[in-house]
Amino acid sequence: MNLQAKNHQNSTPRCVQLRKLLESPDLEFLLEAHNGISARIAEQAGFKGIWASGLAISAQFGVRDSNEASWTQVVDMLEFMSDVTSIPILLDGDTGYGNFNNMRRLVKKLEQRNIAGVCIEDKVFPKTNSFIDGERQPLADIDEFCGKIKAGKDSQSAPDFCIVARVEALIAGWDINEALRRAEAYHAAGADAILIHSKLSRPDEVVSFAKEWQQRLPLVIVPTKYYSTPVEVFREAGISLVIWANHMIRASVAAMEQVSRHIQKHQSLVQIEDQIASVDRIFELQGADELSRAQQQYLKRKQTPHVIVLAASRGHALHELTDDRPKVMLSIGGKPLLRRLVDEFKKQSINNITVVAGYKAEAIDVANIKLRINAAYDQTGELSSLVCAEDAFHDDMIIMYGDLLFRSYILHDLLEHELEIVAVVDSNLNNPHTGHTQDLAYCSHPDNRSIFQHEVSLKCVCDQPVPGQGEASGRWIGMVRFRQQGRKWVEEALRELQGRDDFANLGMPELLNHLIEQGHVVHVHYVHGHWLDVNALVDIGRAHDFARGINP
Ligand code: SPV
Ligand code: MG
C-alpha cells in the first residue's frame, strides 16, 4: 500500500468524515498539524481530524501569520499533509485569501487535494493572528462575508465539503449580540458550522454564546487561551468540535530549542540521543517500509546472494601477527583481509554480508557487515561457526572462508550459475601460491579449460589424496554457492551432522561430502589460479603481491 493509497484506507470520503465530526452528538477534537510529518503523527495519535492552522503553517515557514505565505504555498503544504493521511483536514483559510472570487478558486483547489473543508474568518485581507492586537483588526462587512460563504458553497463539487464561518466579533471587542448577529447571517448564507473565537482565559464568552446559539449549526471552538477549562464544560455547553490549534508547532519549537541549545553548548550528542526520535522512527513516518516493498515489486533489480564469511579462527600459524586480532583483520596491502573481501562483494553489488567471528571478534571493525559470534571458536570447527549464522541463511547464499583473496572475476562468474550447489575448484594443483594440500577436490571430470566445459560434479573434498580416486582434479578454494533447494539441503545436512559426536570438529569439506552422500549434486565451477588464502607466514608476502596485482 503506498502512501497515496493509504488515503483510501477509510473509504468514507474525507469531507463526509468531517461533516460527521461536526454533526456528531459527541464532542469531537481536531489537532493542529502544519506539514506532512506532523499530520501523520496526529493521525497515528488517534485524532479523527486535523486543523491545518494558519499560525502553525506560517510559523513552520518562518513567516508571520499575516498572509505572508501565499495561498498557493499553503495549498502545496496541504497536498503533502493530505497525501500522507486518511483523516479529514480542515484548513484554517484565514479570510479566504481575497474576495468571493478568490474563495471560489480556493475551494476548487482544496477539493482537488482532498481537503475536507475550510474555515474562513470575518476579517479583512491581509489578516493578522487574532491574539495580536485583536481589537484593532477590522471585521469584514457582513454582506461581503456572506457573499464569500455563498460563493464557496456554490463552487464546491462534493456536497459534503464543509465551510466553517469563524466569528471574530468577540476578539475585536464587540459583544455577544454582534457575534450572534453575524453567526445568524453566516448560517443563512449557507455555512456548515460556526467557529466562535475568544481570547479570554475563561470559557465564559463561548459558553454564553453556545447557550444563546442553541445548536442552530454545529459550534466549533479554539480554547488556546482558556486551555485550563475541562472539556466537560464544552460537552455540557453543546459544543460540537474543539480545535487544539497550535500544540504541534509549539511542541516542536520547544524540542528544537532545547536540543539545539544543548548540542551547541556541549558539542556532544550523547545526552540527546535517547531524548529524540530515532532515525528509524523518521523512516517509519516517511513510509520507508512501503518503498522497500514497492522496490521489490517494481524494480526488478538483479538479485544478489547473501554471503556468509567464516572468520572465527585465530590463524595460529601466523604466530604473533594474530596476537591482537583474528586472521581476517591482518592488513594486506594496507587493508584488512576482511575489508578486501567486503570490497569484492560490493563490486558485485552484494550488500548482505554476515561474518562469523570468534577469536578477538572485538577487533573486527569493518563497516556494512553483520557479525555473528562463535564463542566456542577454539573448541569447534567451521560447521559450528556456520550454525551461528543460520539466521542469515538465504535462498541464494555464498559461504566462504574469510582468508581468501581472489580476482574479481571468480565471484562474478560464480554469480552467473543458476544451479543449486556450485563449488569453486582451482584446477591448477601447481598453483604455487596455495602451497598447502588441503581441500583436494575429486571431480567427475578434469578441467578441460575450454569454453565447452562438461557438466562437472564434485565427488568429494579431502585433506589427503584419496587412494583409488585417481588424481585430484583441483582444490576447492573455500567458496560455495547454494541456491533455492540448496539452502534446504544445507539445513538438513547440518541437522544430520549435528547428531554426530564429532560435530565440533567438522569443517566445510564434511558438509560438502555429506551433501554428495545424500545424493545432491555439487556442481563444480573451475578456475585456474587467481586466488590464494592466507594460512601461514609464507602466504603473507604472496598476499601483498597479490593485492598489488602481481599474479598467482
Ligand atoms: C490558527 O491556528 O491559525 C488560528 C487559531 O487561526 S488562533 O491562532 O487561535 O487564532
Ligand atoms: Mg489562523
JSON list of N, CA, C and O in Angstrom, two decimals, residues 50 56 141 242 250 279 294 318 518:
[
{"chain": "A", "resi": 50, "resn": "ILE", "atom": "N", "xyz": [-7.79, 16.89, 11.38]},
{"chain": "A", "resi": 50, "resn": "ILE", "atom": "CA", "xyz": [-6.64, 17.78, 11.52]},
{"chain": "A", "resi": 50, "resn": "ILE", "atom": "C", "xyz": [-7.06, 19.21, 11.24]},
{"chain": "A", "resi": 50, "resn": "ILE", "atom": "O", "xyz": [-7.85, 19.49, 10.32]},
{"chain": "A", "resi": 56, "resn": "ALA", "atom": "N", "xyz": [0.35, 27.93, 12.52]},
{"chain": "A", "resi": 56, "resn": "ALA", "atom": "CA", "xyz": [1.40, 26.92, 12.53]},
{"chain": "A", "resi": 56, "resn": "ALA", "atom": "C", "xyz": [2.07, 26.78, 11.16]},
{"chain": "A", "resi": 56, "resn": "ALA", "atom": "O", "xyz": [3.30, 26.64, 11.07]},
{"chain": "A", "resi": 141, "resn": "ASP", "atom": "N", "xyz": [-17.25, 43.34, 6.35]},
{"chain": "A", "resi": 141, "resn": "ASP", "atom": "CA", "xyz": [-18.65, 43.71, 6.15]},
{"chain": "A", "resi": 141, "resn": "ASP", "atom": "C", "xyz": [-19.47, 42.42, 6.09]},
{"chain": "A", "resi": 141, "resn": "ASP", "atom": "O", "xyz": [-19.07, 41.46, 5.41]},
{"chain": "A", "resi": 242, "resn": "VAL", "atom": "N", "xyz": [-13.84, 20.72, 19.19]},
{"chain": "A", "resi": 242, "resn": "VAL", "atom": "CA", "xyz": [-12.78, 21.51, 19.84]},
{"chain": "A", "resi": 242, "resn": "VAL", "atom": "C", "xyz": [-11.53, 21.41, 18.97]},
{"chain": "A", "resi": 242, "resn": "VAL", "atom": "O", "xyz": [-11.16, 20.31, 18.54]},
{"chain": "A", "resi": 250, "resn": "ARG", "atom": "N", "xyz": [4.09, 24.21, 18.67]},
{"chain": "A", "resi": 250, "resn": "ARG", "atom": "CA", "xyz": [4.72, 24.67, 19.92]},
{"chain": "A", "resi": 250, "resn": "ARG", "atom": "C", "xyz": [5.56, 23.55, 20.54]},
{"chain": "A", "resi": 250, "resn": "ARG", "atom": "O", "xyz": [6.64, 23.80, 21.06]},
{"chain": "A", "resi": 279, "resn": "VAL", "atom": "N", "xyz": [16.35, 7.70, 14.13]},
{"chain": "A", "resi": 279, "resn": "VAL", "atom": "CA", "xyz": [16.31, 7.85, 12.68]},
{"chain": "A", "resi": 279, "resn": "VAL", "atom": "C", "xyz": [15.33, 6.83, 12.09]},
{"chain": "A", "resi": 279, "resn": "VAL", "atom": "O", "xyz": [14.59, 7.13, 11.15]},
{"chain": "A", "resi": 294, "resn": "ALA", "atom": "N", "xyz": [7.71, -1.80, -2.40]},
{"chain": "A", "resi": 294, "resn": "ALA", "atom": "CA", "xyz": [7.42, -1.43, -3.79]},
{"chain": "A", "resi": 294, "resn": "ALA", "atom": "C", "xyz": [8.64, -1.68, -4.68]},
{"chain": "A", "resi": 294, "resn": "ALA", "atom": "O", "xyz": [8.50, -2.11, -5.82]},
{"chain": "A", "resi": 318, "resn": "LEU", "atom": "N", "xyz": [50.14, -18.05, 11.99]},
{"chain": "A", "resi": 318, "resn": "LEU", "atom": "CA", "xyz": [50.64, -16.69, 11.72]},
{"chain": "A", "resi": 318, "resn": "LEU", "atom": "C", "xyz": [51.28, -16.07, 12.96]},
{"chain": "A", "resi": 318, "resn": "LEU", "atom": "O", "xyz": [51.67, -14.91, 12.97]},
{"chain": "A", "resi": 518, "resn": "GLN", "atom": "N", "xyz": [24.33, -37.70, 0.32]},
{"chain": "A", "resi": 518, "resn": "GLN", "atom": "CA", "xyz": [22.85, -37.69, 0.35]},
{"chain": "A", "resi": 518, "resn": "GLN", "atom": "C", "xyz": [22.25, -37.65, -1.05]},
{"chain": "A", "resi": 518, "resn": "GLN", "atom": "O", "xyz": [21.04, -37.54, -1.21]}
]
